[in-house]
Tab-separated table of C-alpha atoms and ligand atoms in Angstrom:
chain	number	residue	atom	x	y	z
A	1	VAL	CA	42.445	63.928	-5.626
A	2	VAL	CA	39.039	65.620	-5.511
A	3	SER	CA	35.820	63.569	-5.421
A	4	THR	CA	32.585	64.953	-6.804
A	5	ALA	CA	29.210	63.161	-7.001
A	6	ASP	CA	30.045	61.253	-10.158
A	7	ALA	CA	33.722	61.697	-10.782
A	8	VAL	CA	37.121	61.527	-9.196
A	9	VAL	CA	39.418	64.104	-10.738
A	10	ALA	CA	43.139	63.876	-10.135
A	11	ILE	CA	44.710	67.161	-9.034
A	12	GLU	CA	47.009	67.280	-12.068
A	13	ASP	CA	43.956	67.224	-14.363
A	14	GLN	CA	42.426	70.305	-12.736
A	15	GLU	CA	43.213	73.962	-13.370
A	16	PRO	CA	45.605	75.638	-13.132
A	17	TYR	CA	47.712	72.484	-13.387
A	18	ALA	CA	46.217	71.073	-16.593
A	19	SER	CA	47.132	74.245	-18.543
A	20	ILE	CA	50.584	74.356	-16.975
A	21	VAL	CA	51.245	70.742	-18.002
A	22	ALA	CA	49.988	71.542	-21.518
A	23	ALA	CA	52.433	74.463	-21.768
A	24	ALA	CA	55.269	72.227	-20.551
A	25	ARG	CA	54.366	69.584	-23.153
A	26	GLU	CA	54.461	72.226	-25.875
A	27	VAL	CA	57.985	73.374	-25.018
A	28	ALA	CA	59.146	69.748	-24.566
A	29	GLU	CA	57.845	68.885	-28.037
A	30	ALA	CA	59.713	71.876	-29.487
A	31	VAL	CA	62.977	70.722	-27.861
A	32	GLU	CA	62.573	66.962	-28.535
A	33	PRO	CA	64.273	66.977	-31.986
A	34	ASP	CA	67.380	68.547	-30.397
A	35	ALA	CA	67.313	66.638	-27.101
A	36	GLU	CA	70.140	64.222	-27.879
A	37	ARG	CA	72.444	67.086	-28.920
A	38	VAL	CA	71.617	69.567	-26.133
A	39	ASP	CA	71.858	66.931	-23.383
A	40	GLU	CA	75.574	66.645	-24.225
A	41	LEU	CA	76.223	70.389	-23.804
A	42	ALA	CA	78.201	72.057	-21.030
A	43	SER	CA	76.767	75.493	-21.826
A	44	THR	CA	73.221	76.712	-22.321
A	45	ASP	CA	71.733	76.109	-25.755
A	46	PRO	CA	70.280	79.394	-27.078
A	47	GLY	CA	67.426	77.617	-28.882
A	48	VAL	CA	66.335	75.766	-25.726
A	49	ARG	CA	66.590	78.989	-23.756
A	50	ALA	CA	64.437	80.837	-26.302
A	51	ALA	CA	61.815	78.061	-26.352
A	52	LEU	CA	61.610	77.981	-22.561
A	53	ALA	CA	61.463	81.799	-22.382
A	54	ALA	CA	58.622	81.882	-24.921
A	55	SER	CA	56.650	79.364	-22.826
A	56	GLY	CA	56.595	81.740	-19.847
A	57	LEU	CA	57.062	78.713	-17.555
A	58	CYS	CA	59.895	80.308	-15.560
A	59	GLY	CA	57.246	82.627	-14.123
A	60	LEU	CA	56.294	79.627	-11.968
A	61	VAL	CA	59.538	79.831	-9.981
A	62	VAL	CA	59.341	83.550	-9.146
A	63	PRO	CA	56.678	85.243	-6.946
A	64	ALA	CA	53.908	87.199	-8.739
A	65	GLU	CA	54.960	90.601	-7.348
A	66	LEU	CA	58.323	90.175	-9.116
A	67	GLY	CA	57.145	89.060	-12.524
A	68	GLY	CA	56.097	85.519	-11.667
A	69	ARG	CA	52.817	83.617	-11.823
A	70	PHE	CA	51.727	82.796	-8.252
A	71	GLU	CA	52.002	84.818	-5.056
A	72	ARG	CA	54.096	82.049	-3.509
A	73	ILE	CA	55.853	79.262	-5.394
A	74	ASP	CA	53.464	76.387	-6.082
A	75	ALA	CA	55.694	73.334	-5.614
A	76	LEU	CA	53.194	71.031	-7.355
A	77	ALA	CA	53.240	73.226	-10.479
A	78	VAL	CA	57.054	73.065	-10.467
A	79	VAL	CA	56.966	69.277	-9.981
A	80	LEU	CA	54.536	68.765	-12.865
A	81	VAL	CA	56.613	70.910	-15.208
A	82	ARG	CA	59.856	69.129	-14.288
A	83	GLU	CA	58.162	65.768	-14.821
A	84	VAL	CA	57.330	66.743	-18.406
A	85	LEU	CA	60.618	68.527	-19.224
A	86	MET	CA	62.905	65.833	-17.792
A	87	ALA	CA	61.118	63.151	-19.807
A	88	THR	CA	62.427	64.946	-22.891
A	89	SER	CA	65.692	66.666	-21.983
A	90	ALA	CA	67.806	67.007	-18.848
A	91	HIS	CA	69.274	70.222	-20.282
A	92	LEU	CA	65.796	71.763	-20.599
A	93	ASP	CA	64.752	70.559	-17.143
A	94	THR	CA	67.831	71.974	-15.411
A	95	LEU	CA	67.498	75.336	-17.137
A	96	PHE	CA	63.948	75.627	-15.781
A	97	ALA	CA	64.731	74.370	-12.273
A	98	MET	CA	67.847	76.491	-11.712
A	99	GLN	CA	65.935	79.739	-12.269
A	100	GLY	CA	64.016	78.941	-9.096
A	101	ILE	CA	66.779	77.259	-7.100
A	102	GLY	CA	69.194	80.104	-7.870
A	103	SER	CA	66.759	82.916	-7.072
A	104	PHE	CA	64.444	81.699	-4.288
A	105	ALA	CA	66.623	83.021	-1.441
A	106	LEU	CA	66.758	86.435	-3.065
A	107	ALA	CA	62.998	86.405	-3.717
A	108	THR	CA	62.091	85.504	-0.162
A	109	ALA	CA	64.821	87.140	1.951
A	110	GLY	CA	66.612	89.667	-0.267
A	111	PRO	CA	66.520	93.461	-0.092
A	112	ASP	CA	63.760	95.071	-2.170
A	113	ASP	CA	65.920	96.946	-4.680
A	114	LEU	CA	67.921	93.841	-5.469
A	115	ARG	CA	64.793	91.706	-5.828
A	116	ARG	CA	63.270	94.239	-8.208
A	117	ALA	CA	66.480	94.494	-10.206
A	118	TRP	CA	66.882	90.745	-10.740
A	119	LEU	CA	63.701	88.716	-10.279
A	120	PRO	CA	61.713	89.964	-13.293
A	121	ARG	CA	64.761	89.260	-15.485
A	122	ILE	CA	65.045	85.761	-14.021
A	123	ALA	CA	61.322	85.081	-14.580
A	124	SER	CA	61.711	86.043	-18.248
A	125	LEU	CA	65.017	84.126	-18.661
A	126	ASP	CA	66.707	87.372	-19.584
A	127	ALA	CA	69.131	86.551	-16.717
A	128	LEU	CA	70.256	83.120	-15.480
A	129	ALA	CA	70.551	82.290	-11.772
A	130	ALA	CA	72.845	79.953	-9.813
A	131	LEU	CA	73.137	78.766	-6.212
A	132	ALA	CA	76.742	78.336	-5.054
A	133	LEU	CA	77.008	76.251	-1.879
A	134	THR	CA	79.377	73.334	-2.577
A	135	GLU	CA	83.156	73.682	-2.268
A	136	PRO	CA	86.034	71.323	-3.034
A	137	GLU	CA	86.170	70.227	0.638
A	138	ALA	CA	82.513	70.844	1.582
A	139	GLY	CA	79.778	68.740	-0.069
A	140	SER	CA	77.232	67.030	2.196
A	141	ASP	CA	78.962	68.671	5.155
A	142	LEU	CA	78.150	72.186	4.027
A	143	LYS	CA	79.084	73.763	7.337
A	144	ALA	CA	82.725	72.910	6.572
A	145	LEU	CA	82.804	75.564	3.825
A	146	THR	CA	85.647	78.085	3.898
A	147	THR	CA	84.568	80.826	1.491
A	148	SER	CA	84.377	84.007	3.560
A	149	VAL	CA	82.581	87.325	3.438
A	150	ARG	CA	83.522	90.444	5.387
A	151	VAL	CA	82.413	94.052	5.530
A	152	ASP	CA	84.917	96.572	4.248
A	153	GLY	CA	83.647	100.166	4.244
A	154	GLY	CA	80.472	100.205	2.134
A	155	ASP	CA	81.236	96.848	0.532
A	156	LEU	CA	81.058	93.134	1.171
A	157	VAL	CA	84.203	91.289	0.180
A	158	VAL	CA	83.764	87.613	-0.802
A	159	ASP	CA	86.775	85.336	-1.044
A	160	GLY	CA	86.942	81.598	-1.758
A	161	ALA	CA	86.039	78.931	-4.299
A	162	LYS	CA	82.837	77.073	-5.156
A	163	SER	CA	82.706	73.737	-6.900
A	164	PHE	CA	80.235	71.929	-9.212
A	165	ILE	CA	77.879	74.889	-9.581
A	166	SER	CA	75.008	74.461	-12.064
A	167	ASN	CA	74.791	77.270	-14.628
A	168	ALA	CA	78.342	78.429	-13.792
A	169	GLY	CA	79.760	80.256	-16.782
A	170	ASP	CA	76.327	81.203	-18.110
A	171	ALA	CA	74.759	82.544	-14.906
A	172	ASP	CA	74.320	86.301	-14.479
A	173	LEU	CA	73.830	86.051	-10.721
A	174	TYR	CA	75.354	83.688	-8.134
A	175	THR	CA	73.760	83.302	-4.710
A	176	VAL	CA	76.834	82.458	-2.631
A	177	LEU	CA	76.959	80.960	0.862
A	178	ALA	CA	79.990	82.173	2.828
A	179	ARG	CA	81.304	82.244	6.378
A	180	GLU	CA	80.810	85.567	8.192
A	181	GLY	CA	82.168	85.672	11.729
A	182	ASP	CA	80.684	82.709	13.622
A	183	GLY	CA	77.816	82.312	11.171
A	184	TYR	CA	77.142	81.946	7.456
A	185	SER	CA	75.765	84.649	5.174
A	186	LEU	CA	74.261	84.577	1.713
A	187	VAL	CA	75.489	87.104	-0.802
A	188	ALA	CA	74.217	87.957	-4.286
A	189	VAL	CA	77.265	88.107	-6.544
A	190	PRO	CA	76.745	89.364	-10.117
A	191	ALA	CA	78.809	87.332	-12.596
A	192	GLU	CA	80.328	90.525	-13.964
A	193	ALA	CA	81.801	91.572	-10.584
A	194	SER	CA	85.550	91.868	-10.686
A	195	GLY	CA	87.331	88.772	-9.256
A	196	VAL	CA	84.693	86.219	-10.376
A	197	ARG	CA	86.251	83.531	-12.561
A	198	VAL	CA	84.646	80.314	-13.805
A	199	VAL	CA	86.690	77.183	-14.467
A	200	PRO	CA	85.033	74.241	-16.247
A	201	THR	CA	84.512	71.044	-14.224
A	202	PRO	CA	85.420	67.643	-15.716
A	203	THR	CA	82.725	66.311	-18.075
A	204	LEU	CA	80.153	64.219	-16.198
A	205	ILE	CA	78.587	60.934	-17.364
A	206	ALA	CA	75.470	63.036	-17.918
A	207	PRO	CA	76.815	66.413	-19.118
A	208	HIS	CA	75.437	69.446	-17.346
A	209	VAL	CA	76.003	73.199	-17.455
A	210	LEU	CA	78.446	73.137	-14.580
A	211	GLY	CA	81.586	74.888	-13.405
A	212	ASP	CA	83.793	75.836	-10.484
A	213	VAL	CA	83.560	79.467	-9.426
A	214	GLU	CA	86.592	81.274	-8.039
A	215	LEU	CA	85.843	84.358	-5.965
A	216	ASP	CA	89.005	86.400	-5.553
A	217	GLN	CA	88.365	89.336	-3.179
A	218	VAL	CA	85.073	90.056	-4.955
A	219	ARG	CA	83.514	93.366	-3.890
A	220	VAL	CA	79.761	93.917	-3.968
A	221	PRO	CA	77.716	96.668	-2.264
A	222	LEU	CA	76.547	96.025	1.328
A	223	ASP	CA	72.943	95.666	0.190
A	224	HIS	CA	73.874	92.486	-1.716
A	225	ARG	CA	73.627	90.445	1.470
A	226	ILE	CA	70.525	88.210	1.433
A	227	GLY	CA	68.939	87.980	4.891
A	228	ALA	CA	70.595	88.972	8.156
A	229	PRO	CA	74.381	88.699	8.674
A	230	GLY	CA	75.312	85.220	9.875
A	231	ARG	CA	71.799	83.849	9.135
A	232	GLY	CA	72.319	82.620	5.576
A	233	PHE	CA	71.343	79.007	6.272
A	234	GLY	CA	67.691	80.039	6.778
A	235	PRO	CA	67.073	81.052	3.138
A	236	VAL	CA	69.156	78.061	1.932
A	237	LEU	CA	66.945	75.649	3.893
A	238	ALA	CA	63.844	77.442	2.600
A	239	THR	CA	65.129	76.939	-0.954
A	240	LEU	CA	65.675	73.219	-0.360
A	241	ALA	CA	62.303	72.894	1.342
A	242	THR	CA	60.563	74.311	-1.718
A	243	PHE	CA	62.656	72.758	-4.501
A	244	ARG	CA	63.922	69.379	-3.209
A	245	VAL	CA	60.595	67.779	-4.089
A	246	SER	CA	61.003	69.047	-7.649
A	247	VAL	CA	63.964	66.680	-8.112
A	248	ALA	CA	61.475	63.922	-7.305
A	249	GLY	CA	59.172	65.301	-10.018
A	250	ALA	CA	62.004	65.187	-12.563
A	251	SER	CA	62.764	61.591	-11.522
A	252	VAL	CA	59.153	60.554	-12.058
A	253	GLY	CA	59.289	62.039	-15.576
A	254	LEU	CA	62.578	60.282	-16.286
A	255	ALA	CA	61.276	56.921	-15.043
A	256	SER	CA	57.999	57.069	-16.934
A	257	ARG	CA	59.744	57.949	-20.214
A	258	ALA	CA	62.251	55.102	-19.756
A	259	LEU	CA	59.404	52.688	-19.076
A	260	ALA	CA	57.460	53.895	-22.128
A	261	GLU	CA	60.558	53.271	-24.288
A	262	ALA	CA	60.886	49.779	-22.815
A	263	VAL	CA	57.198	48.939	-23.310
A	264	ARG	CA	57.255	50.019	-26.963
A	265	HIS	CA	60.320	47.863	-27.557
A	266	CYS	CA	58.972	44.814	-25.724
A	267	ARG	CA	55.681	44.985	-27.632
A	268	SER	CA	57.357	45.071	-31.021
A	269	ARG	CA	60.225	42.584	-30.565
A	270	SER	CA	59.604	38.866	-30.341
A	271	GLN	CA	61.864	36.098	-29.072
A	272	PHE	CA	60.943	32.440	-28.609
A	273	GLY	CA	57.910	33.065	-30.791
A	274	ARG	CA	56.203	35.756	-28.728
A	275	PRO	CA	56.597	39.430	-27.880
A	276	LEU	CA	59.147	40.108	-25.119
A	277	ALA	CA	56.344	41.788	-23.158
A	278	GLU	CA	54.613	38.407	-22.836
A	279	ILE	CA	57.680	36.563	-21.540
A	280	GLY	CA	57.110	36.190	-17.783
A	281	PRO	CA	60.291	37.680	-16.314
A	282	VAL	CA	60.125	40.635	-18.728
A	283	ALA	CA	56.480	41.277	-17.847
A	284	GLN	CA	57.449	41.124	-14.169
A	285	LEU	CA	60.081	43.823	-14.673
A	286	LEU	CA	57.599	46.013	-16.559
A	287	GLY	CA	54.901	45.523	-13.928
A	288	ARG	CA	57.250	46.189	-11.049
A	289	SER	CA	58.494	49.339	-12.793
A	290	ARG	CA	54.941	50.578	-13.260
A	291	VAL	CA	54.334	50.172	-9.531
A	292	ASP	CA	57.571	52.056	-8.799
A	293	VAL	CA	56.591	54.971	-11.057
A	294	GLU	CA	53.063	55.334	-9.683
A	295	MET	CA	54.142	55.103	-6.039
A	296	ALA	CA	56.854	57.692	-6.647
A	297	ARG	CA	54.425	59.958	-8.506
A	298	ARG	CA	51.772	59.947	-5.774
A	299	LEU	CA	54.257	60.489	-2.937
A	300	THR	CA	55.836	63.319	-4.930
A	301	TYR	CA	52.537	65.101	-5.642
A	302	HIS	CA	51.504	64.755	-2.006
A	303	ALA	CA	54.833	66.120	-0.740
A	304	ALA	CA	54.626	68.992	-3.235
A	305	GLN	CA	51.148	70.012	-2.070
A	306	LYS	CA	52.373	69.982	1.523
A	307	ALA	CA	55.534	71.906	0.574
A	308	THR	CA	53.418	74.675	-0.960
A	309	ILE	CA	51.471	75.111	2.281
A	310	ASP	CA	54.415	74.862	4.712
A	311	PRO	CA	57.808	74.136	3.084
A	312	ARG	CA	59.921	73.948	6.260
A	313	GLY	CA	57.324	72.007	8.256
A	314	ASN	CA	57.126	69.360	5.539
A	315	LEU	CA	60.791	69.051	4.576
A	316	HIS	CA	60.800	65.410	5.773
A	317	LEU	CA	58.100	64.651	3.172
A	318	SER	CA	60.045	66.359	0.368
A	319	SER	CA	63.126	64.402	1.408
A	320	MET	CA	61.129	61.151	1.379
A	321	ALA	CA	59.798	61.964	-2.091
A	322	LYS	CA	63.314	62.797	-3.302
A	323	VAL	CA	64.771	59.541	-1.969
A	324	GLY	CA	61.782	57.450	-3.088
A	325	ALA	CA	61.552	58.876	-6.599
A	326	THR	CA	65.269	59.073	-7.414
A	327	GLU	CA	65.860	55.509	-6.173
A	328	ALA	CA	62.750	54.305	-8.062
A	329	ALA	CA	63.987	56.032	-11.230
A	330	ALA	CA	67.312	54.215	-10.885
A	331	ARG	CA	65.540	50.844	-10.658
A	332	VAL	CA	63.119	51.611	-13.490
A	333	VAL	CA	65.717	52.918	-15.929
A	334	ASP	CA	67.972	49.937	-15.187
A	335	ALA	CA	65.098	47.500	-15.810
A	336	SER	CA	64.206	49.395	-19.003
A	337	VAL	CA	67.740	49.025	-20.368
A	338	GLN	CA	67.724	45.349	-19.363
A	339	VAL	CA	64.516	44.399	-21.168
A	340	MET	CA	65.662	46.272	-24.291
A	341	GLY	CA	68.757	44.100	-24.533
A	342	ARG	CA	71.419	45.491	-26.856
A	343	TRP	CA	69.047	48.272	-28.015
A	344	GLY	CA	69.117	49.667	-24.512
A	345	LEU	CA	72.829	50.335	-24.832
A	346	ILE	CA	72.933	52.520	-27.913
A	347	ARG	CA	74.777	55.738	-27.208
A	348	GLY	CA	72.495	58.768	-27.578
A	349	SER	CA	69.232	56.780	-27.600
A	350	ALA	CA	66.535	58.090	-25.265
A	351	VAL	CA	66.852	55.233	-22.773
A	352	GLU	CA	70.649	55.436	-22.678
A	353	ARG	CA	70.507	59.191	-22.016
A	354	LEU	CA	67.963	58.630	-19.248
A	355	TYR	CA	70.144	55.876	-17.759
A	356	ARG	CA	73.056	58.302	-17.412
A	357	ALA	CA	70.880	61.251	-16.322
A	358	ALA	CA	69.320	59.235	-13.475
A	359	ARG	CA	72.638	58.703	-11.695
A	360	PRO	CA	73.519	62.193	-10.392
A	361	MET	CA	69.991	62.719	-9.040
A	362	ARG	CA	70.691	60.402	-6.084
A	363	ILE	CA	73.700	62.560	-5.152
A	364	TYR	CA	72.801	66.248	-5.579
A	365	GLU	CA	70.336	68.250	-3.444
A	366	GLY	CA	70.926	65.789	-0.612
A	367	ALA	CA	72.473	62.358	-1.236
A	368	THR	CA	70.134	59.436	-0.470
A	369	GLU	CA	72.062	58.319	2.625
A	370	VAL	CA	72.189	61.842	4.083
A	371	LEU	CA	68.433	62.267	3.589
A	372	LEU	CA	67.663	58.816	5.032
A	373	ASP	CA	69.540	59.843	8.166
A	374	GLN	CA	67.425	62.999	8.449
A	375	ILE	CA	64.194	61.103	7.738
A	376	ALA	CA	65.075	58.581	10.449
A	377	SER	CA	65.844	61.277	12.998
A	378	HIS	CA	62.492	63.001	12.212
A	379	LEU	CA	60.748	59.632	12.609
A	380	VAL	CA	62.385	58.957	15.969
A	381	ARG	CA	61.603	62.493	17.190
A	382	THR	CA	57.951	62.445	16.182
A	383	THR	CA	56.909	58.881	16.946
A	384	GLY	CA	54.643	58.878	20.007
B	401	FAD	C1	75.063	67.547	-11.682
B	401	FAD	C2	75.398	68.235	-10.399
B	401	FAD	C3	74.971	69.535	-10.206
B	401	FAD	C4	75.284	70.220	-9.028
B	401	FAD	N1	74.885	71.520	-8.878
B	401	FAD	C5	75.199	72.192	-7.740
B	401	FAD	C6	74.836	73.566	-7.589
B	401	FAD	O1	74.179	74.164	-8.452
B	401	FAD	N2	75.199	74.195	-6.453
B	401	FAD	C7	75.904	73.584	-5.464
B	401	FAD	O2	76.199	74.232	-4.475
B	401	FAD	N3	76.285	72.284	-5.572
B	401	FAD	C8	75.942	71.580	-6.689
B	401	FAD	N4	76.329	70.261	-6.832
B	401	FAD	C9	77.088	69.603	-5.779
B	401	FAD	C10	76.218	68.699	-4.930
B	401	FAD	O3	75.396	69.489	-4.124
B	401	FAD	C11	77.127	67.753	-4.129
B	401	FAD	O4	77.639	66.803	-5.040
B	401	FAD	C12	76.376	67.074	-2.993
B	401	FAD	O5	76.091	67.985	-1.974
B	401	FAD	C13	77.167	65.902	-2.384
B	401	FAD	O6	78.421	66.327	-2.004
B	401	FAD	P1	79.738	65.548	-2.524
B	401	FAD	O7	79.561	65.265	-3.972
B	401	FAD	O8	80.905	66.342	-2.079
B	401	FAD	O9	79.704	64.165	-1.783
B	401	FAD	P2	80.235	63.825	-0.235
B	401	FAD	O10	79.711	64.860	0.643
B	401	FAD	O11	81.712	63.644	-0.372
B	401	FAD	O12	79.519	62.487	0.004
B	401	FAD	C14	79.805	61.284	-0.743
B	401	FAD	C15	78.843	60.219	-0.321
B	401	FAD	O13	79.060	59.891	1.037
B	401	FAD	C16	77.849	59.594	1.691
B	401	FAD	N5	77.671	60.519	2.835
B	401	FAD	C17	78.278	61.713	3.042
B	401	FAD	N6	77.915	62.249	4.220
B	401	FAD	C18	77.043	61.396	4.773
B	401	FAD	C19	76.286	61.389	5.990
B	401	FAD	N7	76.371	62.390	6.895
B	401	FAD	N8	75.453	60.347	6.216
B	401	FAD	C20	75.356	59.326	5.338
B	401	FAD	N9	76.046	59.275	4.185
B	401	FAD	C21	76.880	60.294	3.891
B	401	FAD	C22	76.750	59.714	0.626
B	401	FAD	O14	76.545	58.447	0.048
B	401	FAD	C23	77.373	60.620	-0.413
B	401	FAD	O15	76.857	60.404	-1.715
B	401	FAD	C24	76.016	69.566	-8.007
B	401	FAD	C25	76.425	68.233	-8.202
B	401	FAD	C26	76.124	67.578	-9.365
B	401	FAD	C27	76.576	66.161	-9.545
């Protein structure tokens, strides 16, 4: 928030953010008529992809020197866009977010030729990106992963299996974390490399472009390693430090849309001779939800501003925003369904879609309990 002599202007209402939010609203409005259909898809909708590409918004998740908008990723811009997109369509929001999450390691730690070959295509949505960390036996405990990479002549050979990878099947490039000697390395694996096979995952309660990726002795040139051998966790942590807060942004968008649906319903439906919104316990739920949304929004914007300045140094704040906003979204969307009664339960309605979409957000990019542990250990370490 910036104070001038006679006005207090919220950061999101200033440039460049106001124009970025306007562009996000435009693409969200274009997708809205198809939102119910595309949110059920397990592969990328070409119309949504074209609308997002035309908006130019994916330039926000790639550095300017490689076809993006800002010199370094502006986490608040990403948060504001996800807030708008997620309020309309989870499919649209994920498509936007994954371009950054799947390419950030390459952008910040990859070899120059590879960055130049891929990043401009990712910024324009000509190519889709994915980040492949999780394995059947390695989720929260990522260091238990078994996929391996070794040098063989002039090649890297990647062997293993990744599980629940967003964009799998549609991605052109997978950023893969694999064991190399005593450490872990990141490798850029083009989808067309021989030995890459995608198997669909079971359908989730909130469908998602998702798949398991089998890597059977996949050979890529030596220069496809991202960062130093054995030091792959550095760029992975940098990715999380920049993008974890964006999940909080998406949760704020989800919660405020659910609440808006609930308010409209409770204004127009009467029981016991008055609008639901005027019946005490219903008003309490609406009021409490409003507090949840605004607290989550302000913590998220603050964490995003800090993440832009120093992502690693402020990871505890991004984690707090992610926990706070995803848990708040769960409460708000549940209250919204409750006050809408049977109309909150209609399959495919906006509030029902939001109800399902809220659930996975407390699990991916750091489950709530895992993040609370990390937040507590930071608190204990830094308390004087
Ligand atoms: C929609 C969706 C998209 C995804 N996309 C990707 C992707 O693009 N790339 C990718 O690599 N992965 C992706 N994942 C996988 C995701 O990262 C994992 O689901 C996540 O890391 C949690 O791992 P897990 O599901 O194996 O749960 P587990 O690790 O088995 O944990 C289960 C639960 O146990 C608790 N728990 C576990 N460990 C601890 C601990 N140390 N302290 C406290 N509590 C703990 C938590 O409550 C946790 O929810 C995606 C998942 C989903 C649902």
